[in-house]
mmCIF file of C-alpha atoms in Angstrom:
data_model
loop_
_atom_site.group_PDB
_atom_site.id
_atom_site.type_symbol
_atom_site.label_atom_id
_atom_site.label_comp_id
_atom_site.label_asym_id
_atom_site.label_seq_id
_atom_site.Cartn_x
_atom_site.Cartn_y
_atom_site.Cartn_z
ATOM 1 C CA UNK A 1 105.005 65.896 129.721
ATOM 2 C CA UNK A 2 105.938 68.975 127.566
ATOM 3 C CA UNK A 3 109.595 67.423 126.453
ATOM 4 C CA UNK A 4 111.445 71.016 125.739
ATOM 5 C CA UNK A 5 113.630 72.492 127.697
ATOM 6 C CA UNK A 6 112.131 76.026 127.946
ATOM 7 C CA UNK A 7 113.387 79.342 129.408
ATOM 8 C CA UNK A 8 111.831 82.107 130.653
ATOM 9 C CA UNK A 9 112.553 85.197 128.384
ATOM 10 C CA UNK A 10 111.761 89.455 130.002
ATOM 11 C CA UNK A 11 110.872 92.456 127.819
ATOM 12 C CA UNK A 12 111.215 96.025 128.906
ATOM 13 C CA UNK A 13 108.269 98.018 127.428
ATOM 14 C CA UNK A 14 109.420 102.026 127.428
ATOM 15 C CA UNK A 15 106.200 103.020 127.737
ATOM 16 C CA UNK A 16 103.558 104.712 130.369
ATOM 17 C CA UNK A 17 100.500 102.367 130.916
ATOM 18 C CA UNK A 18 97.608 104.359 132.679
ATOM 19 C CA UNK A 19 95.959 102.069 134.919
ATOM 20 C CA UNK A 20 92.184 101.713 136.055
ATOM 21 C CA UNK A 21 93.229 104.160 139.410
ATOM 22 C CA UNK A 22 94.281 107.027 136.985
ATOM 23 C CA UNK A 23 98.065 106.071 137.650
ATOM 24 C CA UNK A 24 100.684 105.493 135.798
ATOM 25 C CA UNK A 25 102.876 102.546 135.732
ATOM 26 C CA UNK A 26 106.434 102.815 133.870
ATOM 27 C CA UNK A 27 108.905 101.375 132.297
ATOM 28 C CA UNK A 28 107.151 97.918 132.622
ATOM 29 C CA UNK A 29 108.955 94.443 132.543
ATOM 30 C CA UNK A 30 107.003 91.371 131.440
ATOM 31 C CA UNK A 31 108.546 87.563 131.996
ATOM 32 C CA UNK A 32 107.259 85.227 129.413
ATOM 33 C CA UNK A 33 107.733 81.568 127.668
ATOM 34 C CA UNK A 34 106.726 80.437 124.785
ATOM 35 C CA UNK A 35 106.130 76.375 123.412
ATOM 36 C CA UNK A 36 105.775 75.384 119.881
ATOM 37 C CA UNK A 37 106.050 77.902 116.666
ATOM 38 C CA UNK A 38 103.977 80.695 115.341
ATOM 39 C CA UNK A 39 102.647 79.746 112.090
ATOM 40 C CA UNK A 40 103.246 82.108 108.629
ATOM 41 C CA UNK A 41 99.613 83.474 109.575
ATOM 42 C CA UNK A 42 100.387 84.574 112.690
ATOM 43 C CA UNK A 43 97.054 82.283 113.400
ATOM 44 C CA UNK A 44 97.883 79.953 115.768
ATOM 45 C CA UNK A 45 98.841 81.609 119.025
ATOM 46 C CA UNK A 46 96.878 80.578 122.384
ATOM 47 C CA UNK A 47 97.243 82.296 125.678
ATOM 48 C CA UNK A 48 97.138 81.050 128.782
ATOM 49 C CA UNK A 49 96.417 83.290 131.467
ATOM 50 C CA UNK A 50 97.603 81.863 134.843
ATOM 51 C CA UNK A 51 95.938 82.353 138.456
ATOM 52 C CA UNK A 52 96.626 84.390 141.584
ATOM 53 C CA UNK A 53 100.672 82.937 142.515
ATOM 54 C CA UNK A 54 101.053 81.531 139.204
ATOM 55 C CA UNK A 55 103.825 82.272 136.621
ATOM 56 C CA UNK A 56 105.369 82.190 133.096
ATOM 57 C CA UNK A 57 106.405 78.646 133.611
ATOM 58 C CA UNK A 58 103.397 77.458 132.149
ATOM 59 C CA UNK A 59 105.168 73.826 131.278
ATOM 60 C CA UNK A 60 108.561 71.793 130.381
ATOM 61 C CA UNK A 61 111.457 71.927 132.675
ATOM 62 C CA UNK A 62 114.339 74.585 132.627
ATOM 63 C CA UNK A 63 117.040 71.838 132.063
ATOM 64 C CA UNK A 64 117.255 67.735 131.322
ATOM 65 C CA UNK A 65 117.713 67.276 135.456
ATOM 66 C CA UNK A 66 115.144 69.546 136.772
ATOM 67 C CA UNK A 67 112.660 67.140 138.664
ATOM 68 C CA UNK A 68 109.270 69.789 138.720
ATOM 69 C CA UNK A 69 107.975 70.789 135.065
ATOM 70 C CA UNK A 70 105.635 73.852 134.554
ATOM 71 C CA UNK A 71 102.260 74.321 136.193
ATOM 72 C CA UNK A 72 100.267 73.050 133.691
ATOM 73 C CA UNK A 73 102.242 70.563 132.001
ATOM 74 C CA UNK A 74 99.791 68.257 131.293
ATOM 75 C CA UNK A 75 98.308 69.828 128.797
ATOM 76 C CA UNK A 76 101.068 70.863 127.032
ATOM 77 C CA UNK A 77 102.943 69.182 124.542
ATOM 78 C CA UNK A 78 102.964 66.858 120.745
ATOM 79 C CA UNK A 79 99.805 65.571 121.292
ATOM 80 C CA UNK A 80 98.316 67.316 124.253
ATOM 81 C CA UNK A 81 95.019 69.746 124.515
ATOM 82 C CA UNK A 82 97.243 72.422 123.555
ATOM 83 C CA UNK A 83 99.154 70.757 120.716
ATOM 84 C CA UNK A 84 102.631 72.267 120.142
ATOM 85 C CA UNK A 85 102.901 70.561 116.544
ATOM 86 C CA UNK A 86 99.841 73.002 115.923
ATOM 87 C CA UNK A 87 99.464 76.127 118.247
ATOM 88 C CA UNK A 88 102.203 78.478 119.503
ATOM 89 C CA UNK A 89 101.406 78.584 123.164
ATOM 90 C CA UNK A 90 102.431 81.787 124.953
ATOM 91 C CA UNK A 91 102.014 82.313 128.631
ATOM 92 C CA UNK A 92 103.272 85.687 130.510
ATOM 93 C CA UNK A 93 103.134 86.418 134.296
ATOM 94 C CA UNK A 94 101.094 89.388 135.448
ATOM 95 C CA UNK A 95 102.181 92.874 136.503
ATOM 96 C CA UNK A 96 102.146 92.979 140.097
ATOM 97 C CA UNK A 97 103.256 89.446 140.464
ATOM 98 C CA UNK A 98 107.264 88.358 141.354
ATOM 99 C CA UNK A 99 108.248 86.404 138.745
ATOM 100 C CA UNK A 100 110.081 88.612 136.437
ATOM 101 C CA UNK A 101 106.717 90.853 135.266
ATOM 102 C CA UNK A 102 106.925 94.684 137.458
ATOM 103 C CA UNK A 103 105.403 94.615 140.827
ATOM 104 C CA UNK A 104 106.164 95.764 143.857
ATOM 105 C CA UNK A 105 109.170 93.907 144.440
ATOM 106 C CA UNK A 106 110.410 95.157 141.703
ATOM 107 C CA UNK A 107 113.374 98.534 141.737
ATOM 108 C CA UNK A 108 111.520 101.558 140.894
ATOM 109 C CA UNK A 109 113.927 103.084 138.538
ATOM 110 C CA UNK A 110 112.598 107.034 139.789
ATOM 111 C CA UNK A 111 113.632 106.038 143.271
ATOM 112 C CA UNK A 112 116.561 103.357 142.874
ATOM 113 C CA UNK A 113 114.296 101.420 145.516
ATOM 114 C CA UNK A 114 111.708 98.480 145.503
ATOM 115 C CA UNK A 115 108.410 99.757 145.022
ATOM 116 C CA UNK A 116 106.687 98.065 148.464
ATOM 117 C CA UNK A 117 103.755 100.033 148.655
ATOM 118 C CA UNK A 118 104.133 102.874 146.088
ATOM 119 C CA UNK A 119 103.182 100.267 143.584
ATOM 120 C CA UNK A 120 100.466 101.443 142.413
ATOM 121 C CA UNK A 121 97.068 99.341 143.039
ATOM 122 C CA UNK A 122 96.588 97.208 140.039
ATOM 123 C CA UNK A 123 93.268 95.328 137.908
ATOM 124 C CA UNK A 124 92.635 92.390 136.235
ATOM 125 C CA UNK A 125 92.518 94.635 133.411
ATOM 126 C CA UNK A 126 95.685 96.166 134.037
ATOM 127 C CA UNK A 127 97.103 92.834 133.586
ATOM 128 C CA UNK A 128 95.402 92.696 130.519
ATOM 129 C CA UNK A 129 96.399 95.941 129.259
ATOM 130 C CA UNK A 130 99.975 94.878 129.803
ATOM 131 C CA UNK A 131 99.810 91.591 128.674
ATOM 132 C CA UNK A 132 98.086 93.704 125.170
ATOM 133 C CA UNK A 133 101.669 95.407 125.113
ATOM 134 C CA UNK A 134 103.668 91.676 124.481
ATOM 135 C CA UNK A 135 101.095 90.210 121.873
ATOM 136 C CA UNK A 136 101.671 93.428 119.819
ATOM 137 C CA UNK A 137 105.263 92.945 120.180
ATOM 138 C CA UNK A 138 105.023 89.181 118.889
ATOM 139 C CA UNK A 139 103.179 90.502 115.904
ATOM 140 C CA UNK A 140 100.264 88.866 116.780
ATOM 141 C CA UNK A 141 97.033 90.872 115.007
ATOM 142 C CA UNK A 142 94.545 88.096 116.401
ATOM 143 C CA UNK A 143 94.950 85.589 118.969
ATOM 144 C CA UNK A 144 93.724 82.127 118.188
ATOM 145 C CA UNK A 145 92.397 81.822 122.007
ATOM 146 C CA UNK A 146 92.780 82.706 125.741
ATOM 147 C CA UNK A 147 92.150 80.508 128.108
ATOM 148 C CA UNK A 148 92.473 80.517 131.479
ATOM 149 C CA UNK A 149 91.550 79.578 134.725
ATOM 150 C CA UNK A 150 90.230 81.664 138.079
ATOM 151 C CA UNK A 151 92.394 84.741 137.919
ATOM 152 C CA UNK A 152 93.517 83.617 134.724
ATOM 153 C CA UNK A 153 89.696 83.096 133.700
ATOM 154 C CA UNK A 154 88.759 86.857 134.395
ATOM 155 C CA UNK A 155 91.689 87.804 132.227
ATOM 156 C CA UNK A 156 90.451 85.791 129.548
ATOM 157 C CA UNK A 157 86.958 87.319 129.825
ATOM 158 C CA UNK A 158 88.879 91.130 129.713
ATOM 159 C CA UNK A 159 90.437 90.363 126.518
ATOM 160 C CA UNK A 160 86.829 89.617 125.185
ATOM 161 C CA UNK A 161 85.265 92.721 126.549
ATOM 162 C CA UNK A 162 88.314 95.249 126.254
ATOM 163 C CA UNK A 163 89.733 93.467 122.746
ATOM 164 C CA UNK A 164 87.211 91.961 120.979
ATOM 165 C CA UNK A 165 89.020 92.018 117.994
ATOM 166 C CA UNK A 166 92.395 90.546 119.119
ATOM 167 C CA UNK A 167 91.052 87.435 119.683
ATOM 168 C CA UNK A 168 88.653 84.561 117.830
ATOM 169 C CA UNK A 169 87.936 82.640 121.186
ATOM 170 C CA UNK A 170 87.972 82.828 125.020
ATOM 171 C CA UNK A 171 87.843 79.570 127.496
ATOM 172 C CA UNK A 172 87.159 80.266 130.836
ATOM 173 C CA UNK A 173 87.410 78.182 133.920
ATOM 174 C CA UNK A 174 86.494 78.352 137.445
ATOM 175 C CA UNK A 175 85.666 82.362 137.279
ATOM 176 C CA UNK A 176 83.389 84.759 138.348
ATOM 177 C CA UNK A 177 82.057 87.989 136.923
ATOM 178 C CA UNK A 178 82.731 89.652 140.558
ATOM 179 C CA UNK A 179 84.144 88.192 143.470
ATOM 180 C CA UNK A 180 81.436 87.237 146.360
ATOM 181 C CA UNK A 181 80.859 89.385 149.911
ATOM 182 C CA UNK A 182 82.613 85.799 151.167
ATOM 183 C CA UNK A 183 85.100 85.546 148.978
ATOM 184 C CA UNK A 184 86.662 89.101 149.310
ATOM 185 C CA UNK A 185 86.190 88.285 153.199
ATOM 186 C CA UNK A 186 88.464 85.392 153.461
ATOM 187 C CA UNK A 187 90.859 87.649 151.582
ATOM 188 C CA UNK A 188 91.101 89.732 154.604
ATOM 189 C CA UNK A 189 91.601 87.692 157.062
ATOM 190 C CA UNK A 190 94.765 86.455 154.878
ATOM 191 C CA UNK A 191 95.804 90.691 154.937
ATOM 192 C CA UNK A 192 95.148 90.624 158.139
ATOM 193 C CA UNK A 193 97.401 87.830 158.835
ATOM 194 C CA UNK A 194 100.017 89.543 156.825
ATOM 195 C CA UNK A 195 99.419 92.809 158.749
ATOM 196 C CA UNK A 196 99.346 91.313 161.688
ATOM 197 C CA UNK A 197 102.481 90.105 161.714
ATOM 198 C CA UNK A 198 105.696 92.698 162.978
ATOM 199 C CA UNK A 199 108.146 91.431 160.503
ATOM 200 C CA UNK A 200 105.657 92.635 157.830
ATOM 201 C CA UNK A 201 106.862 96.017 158.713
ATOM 202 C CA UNK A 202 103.953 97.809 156.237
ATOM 203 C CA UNK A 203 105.595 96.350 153.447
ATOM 204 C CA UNK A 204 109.292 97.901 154.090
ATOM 205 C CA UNK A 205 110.484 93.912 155.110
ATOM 206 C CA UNK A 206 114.290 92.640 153.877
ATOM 207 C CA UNK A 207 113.360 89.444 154.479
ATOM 208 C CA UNK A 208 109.546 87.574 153.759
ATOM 209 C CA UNK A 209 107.127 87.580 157.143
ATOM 210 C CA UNK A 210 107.341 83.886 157.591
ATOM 211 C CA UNK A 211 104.484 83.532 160.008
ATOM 212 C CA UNK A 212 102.492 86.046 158.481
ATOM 213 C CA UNK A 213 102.495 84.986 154.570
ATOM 214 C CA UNK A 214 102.206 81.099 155.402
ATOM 215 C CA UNK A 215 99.149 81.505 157.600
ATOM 216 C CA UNK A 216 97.607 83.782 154.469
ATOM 217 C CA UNK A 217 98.481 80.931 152.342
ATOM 218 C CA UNK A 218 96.850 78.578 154.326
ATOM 219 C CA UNK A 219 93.397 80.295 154.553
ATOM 220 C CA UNK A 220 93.713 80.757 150.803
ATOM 221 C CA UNK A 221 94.422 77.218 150.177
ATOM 222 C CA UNK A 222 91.157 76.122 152.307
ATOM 223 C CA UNK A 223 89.400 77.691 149.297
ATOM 224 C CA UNK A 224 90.773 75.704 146.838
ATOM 225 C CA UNK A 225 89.715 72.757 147.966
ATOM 226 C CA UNK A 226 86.310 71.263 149.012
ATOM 227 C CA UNK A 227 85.003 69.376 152.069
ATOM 228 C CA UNK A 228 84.953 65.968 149.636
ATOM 229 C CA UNK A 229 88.854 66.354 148.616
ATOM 230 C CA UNK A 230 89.490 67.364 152.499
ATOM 231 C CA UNK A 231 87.761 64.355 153.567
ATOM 232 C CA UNK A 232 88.635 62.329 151.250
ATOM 233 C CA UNK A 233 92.518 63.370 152.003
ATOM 234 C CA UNK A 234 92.754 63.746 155.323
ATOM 235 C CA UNK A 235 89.017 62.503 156.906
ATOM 236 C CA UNK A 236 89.671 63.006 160.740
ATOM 237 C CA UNK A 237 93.080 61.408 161.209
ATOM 238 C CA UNK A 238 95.329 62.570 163.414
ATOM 239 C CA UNK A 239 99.348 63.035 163.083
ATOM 240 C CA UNK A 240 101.219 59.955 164.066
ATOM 241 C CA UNK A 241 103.799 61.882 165.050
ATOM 242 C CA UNK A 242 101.395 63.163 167.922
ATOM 243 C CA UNK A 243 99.996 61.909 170.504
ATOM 244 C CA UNK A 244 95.982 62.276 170.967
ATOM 245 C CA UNK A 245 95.596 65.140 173.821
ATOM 246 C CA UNK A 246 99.393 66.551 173.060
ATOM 247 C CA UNK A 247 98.116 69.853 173.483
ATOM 248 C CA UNK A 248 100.171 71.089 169.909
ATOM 249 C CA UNK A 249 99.556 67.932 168.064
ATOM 250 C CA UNK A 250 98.041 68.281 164.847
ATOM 251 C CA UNK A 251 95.532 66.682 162.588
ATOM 252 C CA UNK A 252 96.990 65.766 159.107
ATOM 253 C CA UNK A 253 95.200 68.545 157.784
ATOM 254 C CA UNK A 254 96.374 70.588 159.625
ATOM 255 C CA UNK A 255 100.075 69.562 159.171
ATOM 256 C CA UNK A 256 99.137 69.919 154.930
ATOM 257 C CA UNK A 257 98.060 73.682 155.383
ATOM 258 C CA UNK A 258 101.341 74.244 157.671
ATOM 259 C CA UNK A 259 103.375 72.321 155.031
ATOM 260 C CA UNK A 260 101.920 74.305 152.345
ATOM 261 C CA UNK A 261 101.961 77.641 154.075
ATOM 262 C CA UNK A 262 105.770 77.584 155.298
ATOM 263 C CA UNK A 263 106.776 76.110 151.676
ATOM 264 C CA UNK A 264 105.005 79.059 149.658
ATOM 265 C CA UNK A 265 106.974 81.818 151.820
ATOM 266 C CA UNK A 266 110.084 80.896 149.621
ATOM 267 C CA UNK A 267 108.799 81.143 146.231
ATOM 268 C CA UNK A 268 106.148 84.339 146.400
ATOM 269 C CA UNK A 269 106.593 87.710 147.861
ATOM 270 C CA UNK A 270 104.529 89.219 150.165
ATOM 271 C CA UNK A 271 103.508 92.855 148.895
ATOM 272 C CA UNK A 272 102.800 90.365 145.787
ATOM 273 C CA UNK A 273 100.668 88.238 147.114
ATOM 274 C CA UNK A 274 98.393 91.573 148.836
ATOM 275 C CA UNK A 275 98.087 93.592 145.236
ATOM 276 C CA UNK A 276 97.040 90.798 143.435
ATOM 277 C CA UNK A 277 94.652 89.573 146.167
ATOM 278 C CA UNK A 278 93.141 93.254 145.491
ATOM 279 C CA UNK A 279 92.880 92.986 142.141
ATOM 280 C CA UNK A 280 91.318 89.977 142.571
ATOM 281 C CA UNK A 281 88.388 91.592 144.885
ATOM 282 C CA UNK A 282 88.252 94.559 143.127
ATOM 283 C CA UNK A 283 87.434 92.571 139.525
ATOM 284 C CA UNK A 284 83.841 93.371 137.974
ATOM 285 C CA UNK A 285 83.657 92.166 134.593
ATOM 286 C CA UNK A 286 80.749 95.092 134.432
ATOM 287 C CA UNK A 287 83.519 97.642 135.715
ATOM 288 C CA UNK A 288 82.704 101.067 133.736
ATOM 289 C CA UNK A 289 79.228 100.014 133.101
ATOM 290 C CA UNK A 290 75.915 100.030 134.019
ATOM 291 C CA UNK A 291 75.105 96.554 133.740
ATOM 292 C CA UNK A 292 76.678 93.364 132.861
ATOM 293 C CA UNK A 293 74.939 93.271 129.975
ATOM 294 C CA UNK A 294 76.467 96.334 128.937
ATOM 295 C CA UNK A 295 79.715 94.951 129.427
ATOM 296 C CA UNK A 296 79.292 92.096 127.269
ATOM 297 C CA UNK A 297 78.073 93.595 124.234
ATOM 298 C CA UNK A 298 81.103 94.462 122.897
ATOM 299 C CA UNK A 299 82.056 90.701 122.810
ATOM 300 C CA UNK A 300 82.667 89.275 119.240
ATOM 301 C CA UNK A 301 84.113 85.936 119.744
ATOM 302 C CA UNK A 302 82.695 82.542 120.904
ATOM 303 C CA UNK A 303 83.292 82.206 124.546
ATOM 304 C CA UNK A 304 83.335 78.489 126.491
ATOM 305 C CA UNK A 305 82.643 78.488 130.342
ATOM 306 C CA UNK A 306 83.530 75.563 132.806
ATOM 307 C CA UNK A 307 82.454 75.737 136.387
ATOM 308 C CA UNK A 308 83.129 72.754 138.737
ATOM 309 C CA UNK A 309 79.943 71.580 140.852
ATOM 310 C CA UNK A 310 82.264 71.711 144.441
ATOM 311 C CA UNK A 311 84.203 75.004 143.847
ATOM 312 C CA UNK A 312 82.819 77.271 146.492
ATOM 313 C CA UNK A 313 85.179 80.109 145.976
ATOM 314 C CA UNK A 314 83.700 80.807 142.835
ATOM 315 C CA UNK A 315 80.194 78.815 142.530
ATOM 316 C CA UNK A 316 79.022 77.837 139.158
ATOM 317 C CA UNK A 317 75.818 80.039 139.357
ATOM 318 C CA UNK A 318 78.491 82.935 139.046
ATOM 319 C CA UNK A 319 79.398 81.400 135.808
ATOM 320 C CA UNK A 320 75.787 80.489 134.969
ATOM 321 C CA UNK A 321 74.926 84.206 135.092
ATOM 322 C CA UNK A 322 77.484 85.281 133.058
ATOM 323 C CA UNK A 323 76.464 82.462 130.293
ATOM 324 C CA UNK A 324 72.371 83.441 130.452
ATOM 325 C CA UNK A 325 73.652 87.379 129.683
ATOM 326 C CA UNK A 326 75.620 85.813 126.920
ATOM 327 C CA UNK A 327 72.687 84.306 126.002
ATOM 328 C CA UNK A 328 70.008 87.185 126.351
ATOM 329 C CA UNK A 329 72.492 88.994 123.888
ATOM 330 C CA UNK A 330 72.513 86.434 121.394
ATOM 331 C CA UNK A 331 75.959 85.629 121.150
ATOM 332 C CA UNK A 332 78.147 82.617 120.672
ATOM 333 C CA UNK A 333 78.481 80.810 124.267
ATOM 334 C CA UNK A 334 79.263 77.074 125.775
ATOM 335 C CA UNK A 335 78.231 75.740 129.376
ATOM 336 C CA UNK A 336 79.906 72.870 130.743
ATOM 337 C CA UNK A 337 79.420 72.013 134.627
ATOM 338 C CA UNK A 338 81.728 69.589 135.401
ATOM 339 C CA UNK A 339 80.902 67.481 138.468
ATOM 340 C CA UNK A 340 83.938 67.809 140.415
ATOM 341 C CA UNK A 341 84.773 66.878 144.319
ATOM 342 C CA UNK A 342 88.367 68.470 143.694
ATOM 343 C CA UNK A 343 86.576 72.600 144.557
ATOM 344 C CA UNK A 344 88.403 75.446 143.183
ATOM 345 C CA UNK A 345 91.497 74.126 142.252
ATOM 346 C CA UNK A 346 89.549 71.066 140.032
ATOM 347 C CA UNK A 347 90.466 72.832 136.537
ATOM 348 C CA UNK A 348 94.259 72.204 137.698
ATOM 349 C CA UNK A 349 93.974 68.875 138.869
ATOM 350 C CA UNK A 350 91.460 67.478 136.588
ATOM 351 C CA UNK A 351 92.028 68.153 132.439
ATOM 352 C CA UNK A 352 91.178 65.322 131.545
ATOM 353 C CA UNK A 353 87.479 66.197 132.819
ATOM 354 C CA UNK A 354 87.414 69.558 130.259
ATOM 355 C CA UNK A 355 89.791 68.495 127.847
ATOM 356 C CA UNK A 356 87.683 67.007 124.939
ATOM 357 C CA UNK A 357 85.369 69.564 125.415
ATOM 358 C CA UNK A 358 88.802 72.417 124.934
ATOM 359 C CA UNK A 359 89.567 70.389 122.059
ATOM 360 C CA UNK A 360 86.373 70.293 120.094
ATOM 361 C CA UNK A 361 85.783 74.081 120.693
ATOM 362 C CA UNK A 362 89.175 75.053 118.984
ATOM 363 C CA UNK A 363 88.547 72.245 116.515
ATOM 364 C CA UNK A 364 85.532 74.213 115.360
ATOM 365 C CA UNK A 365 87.621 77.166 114.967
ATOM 366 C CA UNK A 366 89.683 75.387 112.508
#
């Protein structure tokens, strides 16, 4: 475990950042937190680009009694895949998100209101853009990596296409160069659980829609995982609170997605959770371009890929066609398919799997 105490610091950027729709988004807030120290070089800084209802609180604990540390803890810390006693570790939530960065819960400061839905529709690169605006502020001319996972993955991928410059690496997990047909459709069915539901009130609620976000959080969590980890889990049992033909009883399974669902409505907005599900099906690594190949030209730096043999939200020939363009164009690229039963959510739950591979790719970079 990460053994700081860390807290989550907020910068105001005065600025107008025009955004892939032709809007513009200002004054912009971004939440960050940062672990170890920035070297006299300035060459040591990592990001690490979080996913879809992640945050700044990439590790540690905010105080000595705190019992949950960051989201990725485990490979933080002395010692860890993303040594503190060597790298300066930076992590920043997203614009359009709700923890701290500008999104739509967020006061408009032109109206005196929350945004809702005049927030404008955001991209990956967007986030990018933004996140561009906070590594300039550090003083940071190149970063030493970004790595990331899923949402965080495509981010990493935009800082190697839009910024090739800014950075001497990019490791990317679990990702995809454009969502699947299936992939944007079981994000509709979780907005159309959202929609669905009254309290929702087209995004002018006071108060969360409890039935509506937790059953969009449970059809998004079915994607994380795989048939193997459900199995394995839950198999076919049913509750033992319930008896066999109780007409509401539940199957353990389906008591974990109802656990789940009803738990996430009290950490992550709503409006939140719909922009960033459309940036997420909106993301084309090849946006502006005629071809992928087009859109990785530009790229400068050595890139590692990771794709996990059960993930079915993103499948690893997604990431196997972004490494043979990489290859076709000569540059510097790393394939690892890591045979997985965990799905999706595998390059959370399993580091140890990728993390000797991490380490000897920024080893290389000295």
């Amino acid at each position: 475990m990460y053994t700081g105490i860390v807290e989550t610091k907020s910068i105001t950027f005065e600025v107008d950042l025009k955004l892939d729709s032709g809007r513009i988004l200002g004054p912009l807030t971004l939440a960050y937190e940062t672990y170890g120290e920035l070297n006299a070089s300035r060459s040591n800084a990592v990001l690490v680009a979080h996913a879809w209802t992640g945050n700044a609180h990439l590790a540690g604990k905010y105080s000595a009694e705190e019992q949950k540390p960051g989201w990725w803890d485990a490979i933080v810390g002395p010692g860890r895949l993303l040594d503190t006693d060597r790298y300066f570790v930076i992590c920043s939530n997203v614009i359009g998100s709700c923890y701290g960065s500008t999104g739509p819960a967020s006061v408009n400061p032109k109206t005196g209101k929350r945004y809702n839905l005049s927030f404008p529709v955001i991209t990956v690169r967007d986030m990018v853009r933004a996140q561009k605006l906070l590594i300039d502020h550090l003083g940071i001319g190149k970063l030493l990596t970004v790595l990331g996972g899923s949402m965080g993955g495509m981010q990493a991928l935009e800082w190697a296409t839009q910024f090739p410059e800014r950075i001497a690496s990019a490791i990317v997990l679990a990702a995809t160069p454009h969502p699947s047909a299936q992939a944007i459709a079981l994000n509709a069915v979780a907005r159309w659980a959202i929609f669905n539901d009254p309290d929702w009130k087209k995004g002018e609620y006071r108060k969360n829609p409890k039935n509506g976000l937790a059953l969009a959080r449970g059809i998004g969590h079915i994607t994380f995982l795989s048939d193997e980890s459900m199995t394995a889990k839950f198999d076919r049992r049913f509750s033992a609170r319930d008896g066999l033909f109780d007409f509401f009883g539940q199957f353990e399974v389906e008591r974990y997605l109802s656990y789940n669902g009803y738990n996430f409505v009290d950490r992550f907005d709503t409006n939140s959770f719909l922009y960033l599900a459309k940036a997420l099906d909106l993301y084309d690594a090849a946006w502006g371009c005629e071809s992928l190949e087009e859109a990785f030209t530009p790229i400068a730096a050595p890139l590692q890929f990771f794709a996990f043999s059960s993930d079915w939200l993103y499948p690893p020939y997604q990431t196997e066609k972004m490494v043979r363009t990489l290859e076709k164009l000569s540059k510097r690229v790393e394939y690892h398919l890591i045979d997985s039963s965990y799905g999706h959510d595998a390059f959370l739950l399993e580091h140890e799997t990728f993390a000797p591979m991490v380490r000897g790719f920024l080893e290389k970079l000295g």
